[in-house]
Amino acid sequence: MTETATGPLSDLVVVELGTLIAGPFCGQILGDFGAEVIKVEDPRVGDPMRQWGRSLPQGLSPWWPVIGRNKKSVGIDLRQKEGQALARRLISQADVLIENFRPGAMEKWGLSYESLAAENPRLIMARVSGFGQTGPYSQRAGYGLIGEAMGGLRHVTGEPDRPPARAGISIGDSLAAMHAVMGITMALHHRARTGQGQVIDAALYESVLAVMENLVTEYDLTGYVRERSGSILPGIAPSNAYPCRNGEMILIGGNGDNVYARLTEAMGRDDLKTDPKFVSHAARGENQNELDAIIAEWTSGFVLNDLLALLEGKGIPASRVFRAPDMLEDPQFAARDAIVSVEHPVFGPVKMQNAFPKLSATPGQVRWPGPTLGQHTDEVLAARAGCTAEDLAALRAKGVI
């Protein structure tokens, strides 16, 4: 089941101690590109992600095959001294350690970076938390939604006359994980030059803040506070979701001058090209609502697929609002293997997103889905912690593994 990795990170050993999304998604990305990811879990219940999801087909989470993919599961109780010693032995041989516990937990277990780096100075430790390892909020509980709120994303998401909306995915956790991966790759580059590891401190709120464009700078310079604007970006028009005759929606991005001119031609409305209210990018932004209403009246006369074909022929960016069924039927997804089928021991073939981005020489790969709890405990502890069969039996009897 555990195929040999061939990706660009296939020479790396990663120990993942995190749970839920932020830490494990970081491990998932590294595993997708070949790293040997040893996921250490509570031997009794494992990562809570094993039971997360709207539904549990055959008693199993559809989430786990994705976020647990390409990892080796090792059950170790980190609350026991012997479990901490085992973890230390694994980490002593690792290139990267990922953890997303509340700051101070690793130190409480005797697994501070200073003590680990004393044994393994090349160790790179990625620490993912709500507010970072320092500052007055560092000890607060910080889930993804809190990072999204503090980082500014929640305030600008949704309709202006309604409470802040959720993005529909755990975007704060995922952004923190991706920033942790960026930090790891930077630290690996530094280590290649110096031989020294370091700590990556990835805070959820800062990872959200990092993608908030000019939100802070615009306020600093002009006093403008960006607000919720629904499906539009204020001042950028036309760029919105518009209704079609069959009740579906189409997204059209026609705000550039040349693209807008082609859109007016597709609409048969040359007058909109020369109308002073719409003649320039700034004018279209000032009269955004009126222009959107005109376009919506036009799109509502088309069936979605017919309108998509018309706009594509004119070189106008447009798209349906994709759902999972649309992705599975779309030729672009198929041509690029954006979705792959992975064999699961219970579900059989399972479809999931592929490894991204695409590398021409050393692409990533989904080699196996999330493993069963403790599936690789004996294999990994024998190979990387020097445990004999007798050691393993004794540790299992004590509930350490």
Coordinates of C-alpha atoms in Angstrom, one line a residue:
M1 CA 0.0 0.0 0.0
T2 CA 2.8 2.5 0.9
E3 CA 4.3 3.1 -2.5
T4 CA 7.9 4.4 -2.8
A5 CA 7.9 8.2 -3.1
T6 CA 9.5 9.8 -6.1
G7 CA 8.6 13.5 -5.5
P8 CA 11.0 16.4 -4.9
L9 CA 10.7 15.9 -1.1
S10 CA 11.3 12.2 -1.1
D11 CA 14.5 12.5 0.8
L12 CA 12.7 14.2 3.8
V13 CA 11.4 12.7 6.9
V14 CA 8.5 14.7 8.5
V15 CA 7.0 14.0 11.9
E16 CA 3.5 15.4 12.2
L17 CA 2.1 15.9 15.7
G18 CA -0.8 18.2 14.7
T19 CA -4.5 17.5 14.7
L20 CA -7.6 18.8 12.8
I21 CA -6.7 20.9 9.7
A22 CA -4.0 23.5 10.1
G23 CA -1.1 21.1 11.0
P24 CA -2.3 18.1 9.0
F25 CA -2.9 20.0 5.8
C26 CA 0.7 21.2 6.0
G27 CA 1.7 17.5 6.3
Q28 CA -0.6 16.6 3.5
I29 CA 1.1 19.0 1.1
L30 CA 4.6 17.7 2.1
G31 CA 3.5 14.1 1.7
D32 CA 1.9 14.9 -1.7
F33 CA 5.4 15.8 -2.9
G34 CA 7.1 12.7 -1.6
A35 CA 8.1 13.4 2.0
E36 CA 7.8 10.5 4.4
V37 CA 5.2 11.9 6.8
I38 CA 5.0 10.1 10.1
K39 CA 1.7 11.1 11.7
V40 CA 1.8 10.6 15.5
E41 CA -1.8 10.2 16.8
D42 CA -3.4 9.3 20.1
P43 CA -3.5 5.5 19.9
R44 CA -7.0 5.4 21.4
V45 CA -9.0 7.8 19.2
G46 CA -6.6 9.3 16.6
D47 CA -7.0 12.6 14.9
P48 CA -10.5 14.0 15.3
M49 CA -10.6 14.4 11.5
R50 CA -11.2 10.7 11.3
Q51 CA -14.7 11.3 12.5
W52 CA -15.4 14.7 11.0
G53 CA -17.9 15.3 8.2
R54 CA -21.5 15.9 7.4
S55 CA -22.0 12.2 6.9
L56 CA -20.0 9.1 7.8
P57 CA -20.5 6.5 5.0
Q58 CA -19.8 3.0 6.5
G59 CA -18.9 4.8 9.7
L60 CA -15.8 6.5 8.2
S61 CA -15.2 10.2 7.5
P62 CA -14.9 11.3 3.8
W63 CA -12.5 14.0 5.1
W64 CA -9.8 11.6 6.4
P65 CA -8.8 9.9 3.1
V66 CA -7.8 13.4 1.8
I67 CA -6.1 15.1 4.7
G68 CA -4.5 11.8 5.9
R69 CA -3.3 10.7 2.5
N70 CA 0.4 9.8 1.9
K71 CA 1.0 9.6 5.6
K72 CA 2.1 6.8 8.0
S73 CA 0.0 6.5 11.1
V74 CA 1.8 5.8 14.4
G75 CA -0.1 5.6 17.6
I76 CA 1.8 7.2 20.5
D77 CA 0.3 8.7 23.7
L78 CA 2.3 11.9 24.1
R79 CA 0.9 12.4 27.6
Q80 CA 3.0 9.5 28.9
K81 CA 6.7 9.9 29.5
E82 CA 7.5 6.8 27.5
G83 CA 5.4 8.2 24.6
Q84 CA 7.3 11.5 24.8
A85 CA 10.6 9.6 24.7
L86 CA 9.5 7.7 21.6
A87 CA 8.5 10.9 19.9
R88 CA 11.9 12.4 20.7
R89 CA 13.6 9.4 19.1
L90 CA 11.5 9.8 15.9
I91 CA 12.2 13.6 15.8
S92 CA 15.9 13.0 16.3
Q93 CA 16.0 11.5 12.8
A94 CA 13.5 13.9 11.2
D95 CA 14.1 16.8 8.9
V96 CA 10.8 18.6 9.8
L97 CA 8.5 18.6 12.8
I98 CA 4.9 19.9 12.5
E99 CA 2.8 20.7 15.5
N100 CA -0.3 22.8 16.0
F101 CA -1.0 22.5 19.7
R102 CA -1.6 25.5 21.9
P103 CA 1.8 27.3 22.6
G104 CA 3.5 25.7 25.6
A105 CA 2.2 22.1 25.1
M106 CA 5.4 20.9 23.4
E107 CA 7.4 22.4 26.2
K108 CA 5.2 20.8 28.8
W109 CA 5.9 17.4 27.2
G110 CA 9.7 18.1 27.2
L111 CA 9.7 18.6 23.4
S112 CA 10.8 22.2 23.2
Y113 CA 12.7 23.2 20.1
E114 CA 15.8 24.0 22.1
S115 CA 15.9 20.5 23.5
L116 CA 15.1 18.8 20.2
A117 CA 17.6 20.9 18.3
A118 CA 20.3 20.1 20.8
E119 CA 20.1 16.5 19.5
N120 CA 19.2 17.4 15.9
P121 CA 20.5 20.8 15.0
R122 CA 19.2 20.4 11.4
L123 CA 15.6 20.1 12.6
I124 CA 13.1 22.5 11.1
M125 CA 10.0 22.9 13.4
A126 CA 6.8 24.3 12.0
R127 CA 4.6 25.6 14.8
V128 CA 1.0 26.5 13.7
S129 CA -1.2 28.3 16.2
G130 CA -4.0 30.8 16.4
F131 CA -2.0 33.8 17.4
G132 CA 1.6 32.7 17.2
Q133 CA 4.1 31.7 19.9
T134 CA 4.4 35.2 21.4
G135 CA 2.3 38.1 22.3
P136 CA -0.6 38.7 24.8
Y137 CA -3.0 36.4 22.8
S138 CA -0.6 33.5 22.3
Q139 CA -2.3 31.3 25.0
R140 CA -5.8 31.9 23.7
A141 CA -7.7 29.1 21.9
G142 CA -7.6 30.0 18.2
Y143 CA -9.6 28.0 15.7
G144 CA -9.7 29.0 12.0
L145 CA -12.8 31.2 12.3
I146 CA -11.1 33.3 14.9
G147 CA -8.1 33.8 12.7
E148 CA -10.4 34.7 9.8
A149 CA -12.1 37.3 12.0
M150 CA -9.0 38.8 13.4
G151 CA -7.2 38.8 10.1
G152 CA -10.0 40.8 8.5
L153 CA -11.5 38.2 6.2
R154 CA -14.8 37.7 7.9
H155 CA -15.7 41.4 8.0
V156 CA -15.5 41.7 4.2
T157 CA -17.2 38.3 3.3
G158 CA -20.9 38.2 2.6
E159 CA -23.8 40.6 1.8
P160 CA -23.6 44.1 3.2
D161 CA -27.0 43.8 4.9
R162 CA -26.3 40.5 6.6
P163 CA -23.8 39.3 9.3
P164 CA -20.3 38.3 8.1
A165 CA -20.4 35.0 6.1
R166 CA -18.2 32.0 6.1
A167 CA -16.2 31.2 3.0
G168 CA -17.6 27.6 2.9
I169 CA -14.3 26.0 3.7
S170 CA -11.8 26.2 6.6
I171 CA -9.8 28.8 4.7
G172 CA -8.1 30.2 7.8
D173 CA -6.6 26.8 8.7
S174 CA -5.6 26.1 5.1
L175 CA -3.9 29.4 4.7
A176 CA -1.9 28.8 7.9
A177 CA -0.9 25.4 6.7
M178 CA 0.2 26.8 3.3
H179 CA 2.2 29.5 5.0
A180 CA 3.8 26.8 7.2
V181 CA 4.8 24.9 4.0
M182 CA 6.3 28.1 2.5
G183 CA 8.3 28.6 5.7
I184 CA 9.5 25.0 5.7
T185 CA 10.7 25.3 2.1
M186 CA 12.5 28.6 2.9
A187 CA 14.1 27.0 6.0
L188 CA 15.2 24.0 3.9
H189 CA 17.0 26.4 1.5
H190 CA 18.7 28.1 4.5
R191 CA 19.6 24.7 6.0
A192 CA 21.2 23.7 2.7
R193 CA 23.6 26.6 2.9
T194 CA 24.2 26.6 6.7
G195 CA 23.4 23.2 8.0
Q196 CA 21.1 24.8 10.6
G197 CA 17.4 24.3 11.2
Q198 CA 15.0 26.9 12.7
V199 CA 11.5 27.5 13.9
I200 CA 8.6 28.5 11.6
D201 CA 6.0 30.4 13.6
A202 CA 2.8 30.4 11.5
A203 CA -0.2 32.2 13.1
L204 CA -3.7 31.7 11.7
Y205 CA -4.6 35.4 12.0
E206 CA -1.4 36.5 10.3
S207 CA -1.8 34.0 7.5
V208 CA -5.2 35.5 6.8
L209 CA -3.9 39.0 7.1
A210 CA -1.2 38.2 4.5
V211 CA -3.8 37.8 1.8
M212 CA -5.9 40.8 2.6
E213 CA -4.4 42.8 -0.3
N214 CA -4.5 46.6 0.4
L215 CA -7.1 46.5 3.2
V216 CA -4.8 48.1 5.9
T217 CA -2.9 50.3 3.6
E218 CA -6.0 51.9 2.0
Y219 CA -7.4 52.7 5.4
D220 CA -4.0 54.1 6.5
L221 CA -3.8 56.4 3.5
T222 CA -7.5 57.3 2.9
G223 CA -9.5 56.3 6.0
Y224 CA -11.6 54.0 3.9
V225 CA -12.7 50.8 5.7
R226 CA -13.5 48.0 3.3
E227 CA -17.0 46.5 3.9
R228 CA -18.9 43.5 2.7
S229 CA -20.0 43.9 -0.9
G230 CA -21.5 40.5 -1.7
S231 CA -20.7 39.2 -5.2
I232 CA -19.0 42.3 -6.4
L233 CA -15.8 44.2 -5.8
P234 CA -16.8 47.8 -5.5
G235 CA -15.5 50.0 -8.3
I236 CA -14.7 47.0 -10.5
A237 CA -17.3 46.5 -13.2
P238 CA -18.7 44.5 -14.8
S239 CA -17.5 41.6 -12.6
N240 CA -20.3 39.7 -11.0
A241 CA -22.7 36.7 -11.0
Y242 CA -25.6 37.1 -13.4
P243 CA -28.8 35.0 -13.8
C244 CA -29.5 32.7 -16.7
R245 CA -32.8 31.5 -18.1
N246 CA -32.6 28.1 -16.5
G247 CA -32.1 29.4 -13.0
E248 CA -28.3 28.9 -13.0
M249 CA -25.8 31.7 -12.5
I250 CA -22.9 32.8 -14.7
L251 CA -19.8 34.7 -13.6
I252 CA -18.6 37.3 -16.1
G253 CA -15.4 39.3 -15.7
G254 CA -15.5 42.1 -18.3
N255 CA -14.0 45.1 -16.5
G256 CA -10.9 45.6 -18.6
D257 CA -11.5 48.1 -21.5
N258 CA -10.8 45.7 -24.3
V259 CA -12.8 42.9 -22.7
Y260 CA -15.7 45.3 -22.0
A261 CA -15.8 46.3 -25.6
R262 CA -16.1 42.7 -26.7
L263 CA -18.8 42.1 -24.2
T264 CA -20.9 45.0 -25.6
E265 CA -20.4 43.5 -29.1
A266 CA -21.6 40.1 -27.8
M267 CA -24.7 41.9 -26.3
G268 CA -25.4 43.8 -29.5
R269 CA -25.2 47.0 -27.5
D270 CA -22.6 49.3 -29.1
D271 CA -24.3 52.1 -27.3
L272 CA -22.9 50.8 -24.0
K273 CA -19.4 51.1 -25.4
T274 CA -19.7 54.9 -26.0
D275 CA -22.1 55.8 -23.2
P276 CA -20.3 58.3 -20.9
K277 CA -21.5 56.4 -17.8
F278 CA -19.6 53.3 -19.0
V279 CA -16.9 54.5 -21.4
S280 CA -14.0 54.1 -18.9
H281 CA -13.0 51.8 -16.1
A282 CA -13.6 54.5 -13.6
A283 CA -17.0 55.4 -15.0
R284 CA -18.1 51.8 -15.0
G285 CA -17.1 51.5 -11.4
E286 CA -19.1 54.6 -10.5
N287 CA -22.2 53.3 -12.3
Q288 CA -21.7 49.6 -11.3
N289 CA -25.2 48.8 -10.2
E290 CA -26.9 50.3 -13.3
L291 CA -24.5 48.4 -15.6
D292 CA -25.0 45.1 -13.7
A293 CA -28.7 45.5 -14.0
I294 CA -28.4 45.9 -17.8
I295 CA -26.2 42.8 -18.1
A296 CA -28.4 40.7 -15.9
E297 CA -31.4 41.5 -18.0
W298 CA -29.5 40.3 -21.1
T299 CA -28.0 37.1 -19.5
S300 CA -31.5 36.1 -18.2
G301 CA -32.5 35.4 -21.8
F302 CA -29.9 32.7 -22.3
V303 CA -29.5 29.1 -21.2
L304 CA -26.3 28.8 -19.3
N305 CA -24.4 26.6 -21.8
D306 CA -25.4 28.7 -24.8
L307 CA -24.2 31.9 -23.1
L308 CA -20.9 30.3 -22.1
A309 CA -20.3 29.3 -25.7
L310 CA -21.1 32.8 -26.9
L311 CA -18.8 34.5 -24.4
E312 CA -16.0 32.0 -25.0
G313 CA -16.2 32.7 -28.7
K314 CA -15.8 36.4 -28.0
G315 CA -12.8 35.9 -25.6
I316 CA -14.7 37.1 -22.6
P317 CA -13.9 35.5 -19.2
A318 CA -17.0 33.6 -18.0
S319 CA -17.8 30.5 -16.0
R320 CA -20.5 28.5 -14.4
V321 CA -20.4 28.2 -10.6
F322 CA -18.8 24.8 -10.3
R323 CA -20.0 22.2 -7.9
A324 CA -18.5 18.7 -7.3
P325 CA -20.6 17.1 -10.0
D326 CA -19.5 19.7 -12.5
M327 CA -15.9 19.1 -11.7
L328 CA -16.2 15.4 -12.3
E329 CA -17.7 16.0 -15.7
D330 CA -15.6 18.9 -16.9
P331 CA -13.0 18.3 -19.7
Q332 CA -10.4 20.7 -18.2
F333 CA -10.3 18.8 -14.9
A334 CA -10.0 15.5 -16.8
A335 CA -7.3 16.7 -19.2
R336 CA -5.1 17.9 -16.3
D337 CA -5.9 15.0 -13.9
A338 CA -7.1 17.6 -11.4
I339 CA -9.1 14.9 -9.7
V340 CA -7.8 11.4 -9.2
S341 CA -9.2 8.1 -8.1
V342 CA -7.4 6.5 -5.2
E343 CA -8.1 2.9 -4.0
H344 CA -9.4 2.8 -0.4
P345 CA -9.6 -0.4 1.6
V346 CA -13.2 0.1 2.6
F347 CA -14.7 2.6 0.1
G348 CA -13.0 1.2 -3.0
P349 CA -12.1 3.8 -5.6
V350 CA -12.3 7.3 -4.0
K351 CA -12.1 10.5 -6.0
M352 CA -10.2 13.5 -4.6
Q353 CA -8.2 16.5 -5.7
N354 CA -4.7 15.8 -7.0
A355 CA -1.5 17.2 -5.7
F356 CA -0.9 20.8 -6.7
P357 CA 1.0 22.8 -8.1
K358 CA 2.2 20.7 -11.1
L359 CA 5.9 20.3 -11.3
S360 CA 7.3 19.3 -14.7
A361 CA 10.1 17.1 -13.5
T362 CA 9.1 16.0 -10.1
P363 CA 5.3 16.1 -9.8
G364 CA 3.4 15.3 -6.7
Q365 CA 1.2 12.2 -6.3
V366 CA -1.5 10.7 -4.2
R367 CA 0.0 7.4 -3.3
W368 CA -2.5 6.1 -0.8
P369 CA -5.5 7.5 1.2
G370 CA -5.5 8.3 4.9
P371 CA -4.4 5.2 6.8
T372 CA -6.1 3.3 9.6
L373 CA -5.2 4.4 13.1
G374 CA -1.8 3.1 14.1
Q375 CA -1.4 1.2 10.8
H376 CA 2.3 1.9 10.7
T377 CA 3.2 1.9 14.4
D378 CA 5.3 -1.2 14.5
E379 CA 6.9 -0.6 11.1
V380 CA 8.0 3.0 11.9
L381 CA 9.0 2.4 15.5
A382 CA 11.1 -0.6 14.6
A383 CA 12.8 1.2 11.7
R384 CA 13.2 4.7 13.2
A385 CA 13.2 4.2 17.0
G386 CA 15.0 0.9 17.2
C387 CA 12.1 -0.9 19.0
T388 CA 12.2 -4.7 19.1
A389 CA 9.1 -6.9 19.0
E390 CA 9.4 -7.2 22.8
D391 CA 9.6 -3.4 23.2
L392 CA 6.5 -3.0 21.1
A393 CA 4.6 -5.6 23.1
A394 CA 5.5 -3.9 26.4
L395 CA 4.6 -0.4 25.2
R396 CA 1.3 -1.7 23.8
A397 CA 0.5 -3.4 27.1
K398 CA 1.0 0.0 28.9
G399 CA -1.1 1.9 26.5
V400 CA 1.8 4.0 25.3
I401 CA 1.2 2.8 21.7

